[in-house]
Short mmCIF file of C-alpha atoms and ligand atoms in Angstrom, two decimals:
data_model
loop_
_atom_site.label_atom_id
_atom_site.label_comp_id
_atom_site.label_asym_id
_atom_site.label_seq_id
_atom_site.Cartn_x
_atom_site.Cartn_y
_atom_site.Cartn_z
CA MET A 1049 36.40 29.66 26.80
CA LYS A 1050 36.81 28.73 23.19
CA THR A 1051 40.05 26.96 22.38
CA LYS A 1052 41.81 27.27 19.05
CA ASN A 1053 42.09 24.35 16.68
CA ILE A 1054 45.39 23.15 15.31
CA PHE A 1055 43.68 20.76 12.90
CA GLU A 1056 40.27 20.97 11.25
CA ILE A 1057 39.52 17.79 9.40
CA GLU A 1058 36.59 17.34 7.10
CA ASN A 1059 35.23 14.31 5.35
CA LEU A 1060 38.54 12.47 5.55
CA SER A 1061 38.56 9.01 3.99
CA VAL A 1062 41.52 6.73 3.45
CA ILE A 1063 41.66 3.61 1.28
CA TYR A 1064 44.47 1.06 0.95
CA GLY A 1065 43.94 -0.42 -2.52
CA GLU A 1066 40.33 -1.54 -2.16
CA THR A 1067 40.13 -1.60 1.63
CA PRO A 1068 38.67 1.47 3.29
CA ALA A 1069 40.57 2.31 6.49
CA LEU A 1070 38.92 5.62 7.43
CA LYS A 1071 35.41 6.65 6.51
CA ALA A 1072 34.37 10.30 6.26
CA ILE A 1073 36.00 11.54 9.46
CA ASP A 1074 35.13 15.03 10.70
CA ILE A 1075 37.15 16.18 13.67
CA ASP A 1076 38.71 19.37 15.02
CA ILE A 1077 41.82 19.00 17.18
CA ASN A 1078 42.57 21.57 19.86
CA GLU A 1079 45.96 23.19 19.99
CA LYS A 1080 48.18 22.91 23.07
CA SER A 1081 46.32 19.99 24.48
CA ILE A 1082 46.60 16.23 24.49
CA THR A 1083 44.24 14.29 22.27
CA ALA A 1084 44.15 10.52 22.67
CA LEU A 1085 43.03 8.15 19.92
CA ILE A 1086 41.63 4.87 21.18
CA GLY A 1087 39.95 1.89 19.57
CA PRO A 1088 40.58 -1.76 18.77
CA SER A 1089 43.49 -2.81 16.54
CA GLY A 1090 42.86 -2.11 12.91
CA CYS A 1091 40.27 0.61 13.50
CA GLY A 1092 42.41 3.19 11.74
CA LYS A 1093 44.20 5.09 14.51
CA SER A 1094 47.67 4.89 12.95
CA THR A 1095 46.25 5.63 9.53
CA PHE A 1096 44.58 8.72 10.94
CA LEU A 1097 47.78 9.84 12.63
CA ARG A 1098 49.71 9.45 9.40
CA THR A 1099 47.27 11.66 7.50
CA LEU A 1100 48.28 14.54 9.76
CA ASN A 1101 51.81 14.79 8.37
CA ARG A 1102 51.19 13.01 5.06
CA MET A 1103 53.23 9.97 6.02
CA ASN A 1104 50.64 7.98 4.07
CA ASP A 1105 52.15 9.42 0.90
CA LEU A 1106 54.96 6.91 1.40
CA ILE A 1107 52.52 3.97 1.08
CA PRO A 1108 52.05 3.36 -2.66
CA GLU A 1109 48.45 2.11 -2.76
CA CYS A 1110 47.12 4.52 -0.14
CA ARG A 1111 44.58 7.12 -1.25
CA VAL A 1112 43.46 10.02 0.92
CA MET A 1113 40.28 12.03 0.30
CA GLY A 1114 38.84 15.02 2.10
CA SER A 1115 40.69 17.85 3.74
CA VAL A 1116 43.14 18.19 6.61
CA MET A 1117 43.47 21.84 7.53
CA ILE A 1118 46.43 22.72 9.69
CA ARG A 1119 46.32 26.30 10.91
CA GLY A 1120 43.72 27.00 8.25
CA GLU A 1121 45.63 25.52 5.30
CA ASN A 1122 44.72 22.27 3.59
CA CYS A 1123 47.90 20.21 3.63
CA TYR A 1124 46.55 17.98 0.86
CA GLU A 1125 46.29 20.90 -1.58
CA ASN A 1126 48.52 20.65 -4.63
CA GLY A 1127 51.83 22.33 -4.03
CA TYR A 1128 51.61 22.25 -0.24
CA ASP A 1129 55.10 22.22 1.29
CA ILE A 1130 55.37 18.65 2.57
CA ILE A 1131 58.86 19.06 3.99
CA GLY A 1132 57.63 22.07 5.94
CA LEU A 1133 54.64 20.02 7.12
CA ARG A 1134 56.81 17.16 8.45
CA LYS A 1135 58.91 19.74 10.24
CA LYS A 1136 55.82 21.26 11.81
CA VAL A 1137 54.33 17.89 12.69
CA GLY A 1138 56.84 15.60 14.40
CA MET A 1139 56.33 11.91 15.07
CA VAL A 1140 57.33 9.39 17.72
CA PHE A 1141 56.76 5.69 17.20
CA GLN A 1142 55.86 2.68 19.30
CA LYS A 1143 59.35 1.21 19.38
CA PRO A 1144 62.08 3.66 20.27
CA ASN A 1145 64.10 3.96 17.08
CA PRO A 1146 67.26 5.95 17.79
CA PHE A 1147 69.76 6.09 14.94
CA PRO A 1148 72.94 4.05 15.50
CA MET A 1149 75.01 7.12 16.34
CA THR A 1150 75.83 9.20 19.40
CA ILE A 1151 73.18 10.71 21.65
CA PHE A 1152 74.22 14.17 20.48
CA ASP A 1153 74.11 13.29 16.80
CA ASN A 1154 70.66 11.76 17.14
CA VAL A 1155 69.21 15.04 18.32
CA ALA A 1156 71.37 17.13 15.99
CA TYR A 1157 70.30 15.04 13.01
CA GLY A 1158 67.21 17.08 12.13
CA PRO A 1159 68.74 20.53 12.53
CA ARG A 1160 71.77 19.40 10.50
CA CYS A 1161 69.50 18.23 7.69
CA GLN A 1162 67.90 21.65 7.89
CA GLY A 1163 71.30 23.14 7.19
CA VAL A 1164 72.25 24.31 10.67
CA LYS A 1165 76.07 24.24 10.65
CA ASN A 1166 77.13 26.66 13.38
CA LYS A 1167 78.49 24.53 16.18
CA GLU A 1168 77.26 26.73 18.96
CA THR A 1169 73.74 27.03 17.58
CA LEU A 1170 73.60 23.28 17.10
CA ASN A 1171 74.85 22.67 20.61
CA GLU A 1172 72.22 24.98 22.00
CA MET A 1173 69.43 23.33 20.04
CA VAL A 1174 70.46 19.85 21.16
CA LEU A 1175 70.72 20.75 24.84
CA GLU A 1176 67.42 22.60 24.73
CA ALA A 1177 65.69 19.61 23.16
CA LEU A 1178 67.24 17.18 25.65
CA LYS A 1179 66.10 19.36 28.53
CA GLN A 1180 62.57 19.62 27.14
CA ALA A 1181 62.49 15.85 26.80
CA ALA A 1182 63.54 15.49 30.47
CA LEU A 1183 66.60 13.51 29.44
CA TYR A 1184 69.38 16.07 29.82
CA ASP A 1185 70.28 15.29 33.44
CA GLU A 1186 70.64 11.61 32.70
CA VAL A 1187 72.86 11.98 29.63
CA LYS A 1188 74.74 15.26 30.04
CA ASP A 1189 78.01 13.47 30.81
CA ARG A 1190 77.83 11.04 27.96
CA LEU A 1191 76.54 12.91 24.95
CA GLU A 1192 79.13 11.16 22.80
CA SER A 1193 78.06 7.65 23.81
CA SER A 1194 76.01 5.57 21.47
CA ALA A 1195 72.26 6.18 21.72
CA LEU A 1196 71.84 2.42 21.69
CA SER A 1197 73.44 2.23 25.14
CA LEU A 1198 70.42 3.96 26.67
CA SER A 1199 67.54 2.12 28.36
CA GLY A 1200 64.24 1.74 26.48
CA GLY A 1201 62.60 4.63 28.30
CA GLN A 1202 65.63 6.86 27.76
CA GLN A 1203 65.70 5.92 24.08
CA GLN A 1204 62.07 6.92 23.76
CA ARG A 1205 62.74 10.27 25.41
CA LEU A 1206 65.69 10.67 23.03
CA CYS A 1207 63.30 10.14 20.13
CA ILE A 1208 61.05 12.81 21.62
CA ALA A 1209 64.08 15.12 21.93
CA ARG A 1210 64.93 14.38 18.32
CA ALA A 1211 61.43 15.38 17.28
CA LEU A 1212 61.50 18.51 19.46
CA ALA A 1213 64.82 19.66 17.97
CA MET A 1214 62.91 20.36 14.76
CA LYS A 1215 60.83 22.94 16.66
CA PRO A 1216 57.50 21.39 15.66
CA GLU A 1217 54.04 22.63 16.60
CA VAL A 1218 52.54 19.18 16.75
CA LEU A 1219 53.79 15.89 18.14
CA LEU A 1220 52.20 12.69 16.90
CA MET A 1221 52.83 9.66 19.06
CA ASP A 1222 51.85 6.14 18.06
CA GLU A 1223 51.69 3.99 21.22
CA PRO A 1224 54.88 5.60 22.55
CA THR A 1225 54.93 3.64 25.81
CA SER A 1226 53.75 0.20 24.80
CA ALA A 1227 57.30 -1.13 24.77
CA LEU A 1228 58.23 0.44 28.13
CA ASP A 1229 58.10 -0.63 31.77
CA PRO A 1230 55.59 1.10 34.11
CA ILE A 1231 58.02 3.63 35.57
CA ALA A 1232 59.46 4.59 32.19
CA THR A 1233 55.84 4.88 31.03
CA LEU A 1234 54.95 7.31 33.83
CA LYS A 1235 58.04 9.37 33.01
CA ILE A 1236 56.92 9.70 29.41
CA GLU A 1237 53.36 10.52 30.49
CA ASN A 1238 54.66 13.20 32.83
CA LEU A 1239 56.79 14.58 30.03
CA ILE A 1240 53.87 14.64 27.61
CA GLU A 1241 51.76 16.56 30.10
CA ARG A 1242 54.51 19.16 30.45
CA LEU A 1243 54.98 19.44 26.71
CA LYS A 1244 51.35 20.30 26.07
CA LYS A 1245 51.96 23.86 27.28
CA GLN A 1246 53.94 24.38 24.09
CA TYR A 1247 52.86 21.69 21.68
CA SER A 1248 49.69 20.08 20.39
CA ILE A 1249 49.96 16.38 21.10
CA ILE A 1250 48.05 13.56 19.51
CA ILE A 1251 48.69 10.14 20.97
CA VAL A 1252 47.49 6.69 20.00
CA THR A 1253 47.26 4.45 23.03
CA HIS A 1254 46.03 0.97 23.85
CA SER A 1255 45.93 1.81 27.51
CA MET A 1256 42.54 3.19 28.44
CA GLN A 1257 43.95 4.27 31.78
CA GLN A 1258 46.71 6.18 30.01
CA ALA A 1259 44.16 8.07 27.93
CA ALA A 1260 42.11 8.77 31.05
CA ARG A 1261 45.20 9.96 32.93
CA ILE A 1262 46.76 12.34 30.47
CA ALA A 1263 44.45 13.25 27.60
CA ASP A 1264 42.28 16.37 27.56
CA TYR A 1265 40.27 14.99 24.68
CA THR A 1266 39.69 11.44 23.54
CA ALA A 1267 38.51 10.11 20.20
CA PHE A 1268 37.14 6.59 19.92
CA PHE A 1269 37.48 4.96 16.50
CA TYR A 1270 35.81 1.76 15.43
CA MET A 1271 36.12 0.10 12.03
CA GLY A 1272 37.33 3.24 10.34
CA GLU A 1273 34.67 5.46 11.84
CA LEU A 1274 34.92 8.11 14.51
CA ILE A 1275 32.27 6.95 16.97
CA GLU A 1276 32.73 9.46 19.77
CA TYR A 1277 34.94 12.42 20.44
CA GLY A 1278 34.92 14.73 23.41
CA LYS A 1279 36.43 15.73 26.71
CA THR A 1280 38.23 12.75 28.25
CA ASP A 1281 36.57 13.23 31.63
CA GLN A 1282 33.15 13.00 30.08
CA LEU A 1283 33.95 10.18 27.67
CA PHE A 1284 35.27 7.97 30.43
CA SER A 1285 32.57 8.79 32.97
CA VAL A 1286 29.40 9.09 30.90
CA PRO A 1287 30.07 8.06 27.30
CA LYS A 1288 27.30 9.03 24.90
CA HIS A 1289 27.44 5.95 22.67
CA LYS A 1290 26.91 2.37 23.66
CA GLN A 1291 29.83 1.23 21.52
CA THR A 1292 32.13 3.58 23.43
CA GLU A 1293 30.80 2.32 26.76
CA ASP A 1294 31.26 -1.30 25.66
CA TYR A 1295 34.80 -0.64 24.51
CA ILE A 1296 36.07 1.34 27.49
CA THR A 1297 34.48 -1.00 30.02
CA GLY A 1298 36.04 -3.96 28.22
CA ARG A 1299 32.80 -5.59 27.13
CA PHE A 1300 33.37 -5.36 23.43
CA GLY A 1301 31.90 -7.60 20.76
CA MET B 1082 32.11 -14.29 25.00
CA ASN B 1083 32.17 -12.12 28.10
CA ILE B 1084 35.83 -11.25 28.63
CA ARG B 1085 35.17 -9.60 31.99
CA GLU B 1086 33.34 -12.42 33.66
CA SER B 1087 34.86 -12.14 37.13
CA PHE B 1088 34.51 -8.36 37.02
CA ASP B 1089 30.81 -8.69 36.21
CA ILE B 1090 30.40 -11.18 39.04
CA SER B 1091 32.06 -8.75 41.47
CA ILE B 1092 29.72 -5.96 40.41
CA GLN B 1093 26.71 -8.24 40.79
CA GLU B 1094 27.90 -9.21 44.24
CA ASN B 1095 28.24 -5.58 45.14
CA GLN B 1096 24.68 -4.81 43.97
CA GLN B 1097 23.33 -7.83 45.84
CA LEU B 1098 24.98 -6.69 49.06
CA ILE B 1099 23.21 -3.33 48.72
CA VAL B 1100 19.83 -4.94 48.12
CA LYS B 1101 20.41 -7.27 51.06
CA MET B 1102 21.20 -4.28 53.27
CA MET B 1103 18.08 -2.44 52.08
CA LYS B 1104 15.87 -5.43 52.81
CA CYS B 1105 17.46 -5.95 56.20
CA ILE B 1106 16.80 -2.35 57.22
CA GLN B 1107 13.25 -2.54 55.93
CA GLU B 1108 12.73 -5.50 58.26
CA ILE B 1109 14.26 -3.55 61.11
CA TYR B 1110 11.74 -0.78 60.40
CA VAL B 1111 8.85 -3.26 60.47
CA ALA B 1112 10.12 -4.47 63.86
CA MET B 1113 10.61 -0.88 65.00
CA PHE B 1114 6.98 0.06 64.45
CA ASP B 1115 5.90 -3.14 66.26
CA VAL B 1116 8.08 -2.11 69.18
CA ILE B 1117 6.51 1.36 69.23
CA LYS B 1118 3.02 -0.12 69.06
CA SER B 1119 3.49 -2.61 71.87
CA ASN B 1120 6.07 -0.76 73.94
CA ASP B 1121 8.20 -3.91 73.76
CA LEU B 1122 11.36 -3.37 75.82
CA ASP B 1123 13.14 -6.51 74.59
CA GLY B 1124 12.33 -5.48 71.04
CA ALA B 1125 13.85 -2.07 71.79
CA GLU B 1126 17.05 -3.81 72.89
CA ARG B 1127 17.10 -5.77 69.63
CA LEU B 1128 16.76 -2.54 67.62
CA ILE B 1129 19.84 -1.18 69.37
CA ASN B 1130 21.82 -4.36 68.72
CA ASP B 1131 20.76 -4.62 65.08
CA ASP B 1132 22.63 -1.42 64.44
CA ILE B 1133 25.93 -3.26 64.88
CA LEU B 1134 24.89 -5.73 62.20
CA VAL B 1135 24.07 -2.90 59.81
CA ASN B 1136 27.39 -1.18 60.46
CA GLU B 1137 29.14 -4.41 59.54
CA MET B 1138 27.15 -4.60 56.32
CA GLU B 1139 28.29 -1.10 55.41
CA GLU B 1140 31.91 -2.05 56.07
CA THR B 1141 31.60 -5.14 53.91
CA ILE B 1142 30.21 -3.13 51.00
CA ASN B 1143 32.92 -0.49 51.31
CA GLU B 1144 35.72 -3.04 51.40
CA GLN B 1145 34.31 -4.99 48.50
CA ALA B 1146 33.87 -1.85 46.37
CA TYR B 1147 37.38 -0.55 47.15
CA LEU B 1148 38.91 -3.86 46.13
CA VAL B 1149 37.02 -4.02 42.86
CA VAL B 1150 38.09 -0.44 42.06
CA LEU B 1151 41.67 -1.36 42.95
CA LYS B 1152 41.79 -4.48 40.85
CA GLN B 1153 39.63 -3.63 37.86
CA CYS B 1154 40.10 0.10 37.23
CA PRO B 1155 36.42 0.52 36.36
CA VAL B 1156 35.18 3.37 34.17
CA ALA B 1157 31.83 4.75 33.04
CA SER B 1158 28.75 2.96 34.41
CA ASP B 1159 30.88 0.37 36.23
CA LEU B 1160 32.61 3.11 38.17
CA ARG B 1161 29.30 4.83 38.91
CA LYS B 1162 27.88 1.57 40.27
CA LEU B 1163 30.76 1.06 42.66
CA VAL B 1164 31.07 4.64 43.87
CA THR B 1165 27.30 4.82 44.29
CA SER B 1166 27.25 1.62 46.31
CA ILE B 1167 29.59 3.22 48.86
CA LYS B 1168 27.34 6.26 49.12
CA VAL B 1169 24.14 4.23 49.30
CA ALA B 1170 25.57 2.00 52.04
CA ASN B 1171 26.41 5.14 53.99
CA GLU B 1172 22.87 6.52 53.65
CA LEU B 1173 21.42 3.17 54.69
CA GLU B 1174 23.63 3.07 57.74
CA ARG B 1175 22.21 6.43 58.80
CA VAL B 1176 18.67 5.21 58.26
CA ALA B 1177 19.37 2.24 60.53
CA ASP B 1178 20.80 4.56 63.20
CA TYR B 1179 17.35 6.11 63.55
CA ALA B 1180 15.81 2.75 64.38
CA ALA B 1181 18.43 2.28 67.10
CA ASN B 1182 17.66 5.77 68.42
CA ILE B 1183 14.03 4.80 68.67
CA GLY B 1184 15.01 1.67 70.59
CA VAL B 1185 16.67 4.00 73.09
CA TYR B 1186 13.56 6.18 73.19
CA ILE B 1187 11.34 3.24 74.02
CA GLN B 1188 13.68 2.23 76.84
CA LYS B 1189 13.87 5.72 78.33
CA THR B 1190 10.26 6.75 78.05
CA THR B 1191 8.30 5.97 81.20
CA GLN B 1192 4.93 7.59 80.94
CA ASN B 1193 1.96 6.19 79.21
CA ASN B 1194 1.92 8.26 76.03
CA GLU B 1195 -0.59 6.43 73.92
CA SER B 1196 -1.58 9.52 71.95
CA TYR B 1197 1.98 10.26 70.79
CA ARG B 1198 2.50 6.69 69.73
CA LYS B 1199 -0.61 6.66 67.65
CA LEU B 1200 0.75 9.62 65.72
CA MET B 1201 4.14 7.91 65.30
CA LEU B 1202 2.50 4.92 63.69
CA ASN B 1203 1.32 7.16 60.84
CA TYR B 1204 4.86 6.97 59.41
CA ARG B 1205 4.81 3.21 59.18
CA GLN B 1206 3.18 2.79 55.79
CA PRO B 1207 4.90 5.59 53.85
CA LEU B 1208 8.34 4.59 55.17
CA LEU B 1209 7.87 0.90 54.42
CA ASP B 1210 6.53 1.82 50.96
CA MET B 1211 9.62 3.92 50.38
CA PHE B 1212 11.81 0.90 51.04
CA THR B 1213 9.79 -1.31 48.71
CA VAL B 1214 9.90 1.16 45.83
CA LEU B 1215 13.56 1.95 46.51
CA ILE B 1216 14.57 -1.70 46.32
CA GLU B 1217 12.76 -2.03 43.01
CA ALA B 1218 14.25 1.22 41.72
CA TYR B 1219 17.74 0.03 42.62
CA ASN B 1220 17.33 -3.47 41.22
CA GLU B 1221 16.01 -2.15 37.93
CA SER B 1222 17.97 1.18 37.90
CA ASP B 1223 14.57 2.69 37.24
CA VAL B 1224 14.53 6.48 37.22
CA LYS B 1225 10.72 6.69 37.36
CA LYS B 1226 10.62 4.60 40.51
CA ALA B 1227 13.37 6.73 42.00
CA PHE B 1228 11.11 9.74 41.50
CA LYS B 1229 8.29 7.84 43.17
CA VAL B 1230 10.46 7.45 46.26
CA CYS B 1231 10.77 11.21 46.32
CA ALA B 1232 6.97 11.61 46.09
CA LEU B 1233 6.57 9.32 49.11
CA ASP B 1234 9.04 11.46 50.99
CA ASN B 1235 6.87 14.49 50.28
CA ASP B 1236 3.97 12.65 51.97
CA ILE B 1237 6.16 12.12 55.01
CA ASP B 1238 7.13 15.77 55.12
CA ILE B 1239 3.44 16.74 55.08
CA ILE B 1240 2.61 14.32 57.91
CA TYR B 1241 5.56 15.69 59.85
CA GLU B 1242 4.48 19.32 59.53
CA GLN B 1243 0.94 18.48 60.60
CA GLN B 1244 2.08 16.37 63.50
CA ILE B 1245 4.27 19.05 65.04
CA LYS B 1246 1.07 21.06 65.56
CA GLN B 1247 -0.80 18.01 66.85
CA PHE B 1248 2.00 17.21 69.28
CA ILE B 1249 1.90 20.70 70.70
CA ALA B 1250 -1.89 20.51 71.03
CA ILE B 1251 -1.69 17.17 72.89
CA THR B 1252 1.03 18.50 75.17
CA ARG B 1253 -1.06 21.57 76.06
CA GLU B 1254 -4.17 19.48 76.65
CA LYS B 1255 -2.60 16.84 78.88
CA THR B 1256 -0.84 18.96 81.41
CA GLN B 1257 0.40 15.95 83.31
CA ILE B 1258 2.89 15.17 80.52
CA VAL B 1259 6.28 16.45 81.48
CA ALA B 1260 8.32 18.55 79.08
CA GLU B 1261 10.99 15.88 78.77
CA GLU B 1262 8.51 13.31 77.58
CA ALA B 1263 7.08 15.69 75.01
CA SER B 1264 10.51 16.64 73.68
CA ARG B 1265 11.57 13.02 73.33
CA ALA B 1266 8.45 12.19 71.39
CA LEU B 1267 9.02 15.13 69.06
CA LEU B 1268 12.57 13.93 68.45
CA VAL B 1269 11.20 10.56 67.42
CA ILE B 1270 9.13 11.94 64.59
CA LYS B 1271 12.13 14.01 63.53
CA GLN B 1272 13.98 10.70 63.05
CA PHE B 1273 11.29 9.50 60.68
CA GLU B 1274 11.49 12.71 58.74
CA ARG B 1275 15.28 12.32 58.43
CA ALA B 1276 14.96 8.67 57.42
CA GLY B 1277 12.74 9.81 54.56
CA ASP B 1278 15.40 12.32 53.50
CA HIS B 1279 18.14 9.71 53.43
CA LEU B 1280 16.03 7.28 51.46
CA THR B 1281 15.41 10.09 49.00
CA ASN B 1282 19.16 10.67 48.76
CA ILE B 1283 19.46 7.05 47.73
CA ALA B 1284 16.88 7.69 45.03
CA GLU B 1285 19.11 10.52 43.79
CA HIS B 1286 22.07 8.15 43.66
CA ILE B 1287 20.02 5.71 41.60
CA ILE B 1288 19.29 8.46 39.09
CA PHE B 1289 23.01 9.25 38.93
CA LEU B 1290 23.75 5.58 38.38
CA ARG B 1291 21.47 5.48 35.43
CA THR B 1292 22.06 8.88 33.82
CA GLY B 1293 25.40 10.12 35.13
CA LYS B 1294 23.64 13.32 36.22
CA HIS B 1295 23.30 14.62 39.77
CA VAL B 1296 19.79 15.70 40.77
CA THR B 1297 18.45 17.15 44.00
CA LEU B 1298 15.08 15.78 45.04
CA ASN B 1299 15.10 16.73 48.70
N1 ADP C 318 50.29 -0.13 4.72
C1 ADP C 318 49.10 -0.70 4.65
N2 ADP C 318 48.70 -1.36 3.57
C2 ADP C 318 47.48 -1.93 3.49
N3 ADP C 318 46.57 -1.89 4.48
C3 ADP C 318 46.90 -1.22 5.60
C4 ADP C 318 48.17 -0.60 5.75
N4 ADP C 318 48.22 -0.02 6.97
C5 ADP C 318 47.02 -0.27 7.55
N5 ADP C 318 46.22 -0.98 6.73
C6 ADP C 318 44.85 -1.44 7.06
O1 ADP C 318 44.06 -0.31 7.41
C7 ADP C 318 43.25 -0.59 8.54
C8 ADP C 318 43.59 0.35 9.68
O2 ADP C 318 44.90 0.06 10.15
P1 ADP C 318 45.67 0.97 11.19
O3 ADP C 318 45.50 2.38 10.82
O4 ADP C 318 47.04 0.45 11.31
O5 ADP C 318 44.82 0.67 12.52
P2 ADP C 318 45.22 0.82 14.08
O6 ADP C 318 46.39 1.73 14.13
O7 ADP C 318 43.99 1.39 14.69
O8 ADP C 318 45.50 -0.55 14.57
C9 ADP C 318 43.48 -2.06 8.86
O9 ADP C 318 42.48 -2.81 8.25
C10 ADP C 318 44.84 -2.35 8.25
O10 ADP C 318 44.93 -3.69 7.85
MG1 MG C 319 48.34 1.32 14.99
#
């Protein structure tokens, strides 16, 4: 069975000032699946993730070359709708970063910015997003409490709900569980696996076991290069490249 | 710097336990053919008792491998090594069972059956060679040597096919041999044939260890 690609990336290079961070990356990302990005710190995983919704545009000295096709359109073409892109491609960060406002307002923030004013519609969107993020049951009686009163794991799921409220196609996650305890981590992993039925998920993780547990595909980056990319099961059982084997077995460098 | 020093040591220990078990069973097979040759009843008793020792070795390997998997979450070739060690130990345990079975045979057989025993001794060299090559193949994860083990097994299969006919001929010729005696002797050579198969399975595991691909040599 041939799966459809959400992203088709060709010859993608990124430079910060003089320092190259990504070198001629070619990669296709499958829709409605989980793709994990692994590799040592500084290998370019976050940089890569940021090219997918043009968050790198916010870094002054960052230059991006090559093409990032999303659903067949190059999002680096002149005149491409960047606001639309960020709506389509949501992001969740390492540290849960809820806004200092109520739980409800956190999730309603995006839709409100989009101009949704009708109270009922907004209510529906918020509850739907909270349910999808597997947080609803825990917060349904205190939607007006401050988001900062939630535990770390709950805050992270709130951030996922906030991203989902924008009705994205893609969720980018940069080490979303590295600040969480093991149980909160498993909850997020379980959630991510459920979400892949509807969304394409790309996750940076430092936990090899996490990649092995949840990702359908895994990409191994090293010093700005994509060394190996393939089905997770194959990459973790019989990697094709020695560098991959050395990295995943913890015998690097 | 090796940042997984203790992990590497555990894996080496695991591999050494396997090699030790292989060598031990090879020695048991040397003793087994001596017992057949000399109809040594005490030796037969020792073959039966040695089986307990081998079972313990299998247990030790299993426990060690489970603990390393538990503690180290191995992947890729590390995981293959550990999973394979459990399978190899299991195959070896079966191979040792056959030696114990033959100990029982020697104890139960009463008649002078010189001609059968002569035929049985034909398996000595190919089986002992299989062990030697297998130990090398395992130590060096050498795919070529693993295939050589399989070639030796083919020799055993040929001897086995020929001998079934010879056994029947001998049984017809010497009418004083009772049916029970003849059947027991036939079962003995079947054990050798099976031992060859299990050693070949180990060769398959060695190929998997090295390449990550399952092959069928039997
Ligand atoms: N904002 C930035 N300004 C300058 N250099 C950066 C910036 N962000 C990342 N880099 C550099 O780019 C390389 C890749 O970094 P990054 O994408 O953060 O890697 P990873 O996420 O794999 O740890 C590193 O050498 C890093 O120092
Ligand atoms: Mg990063």
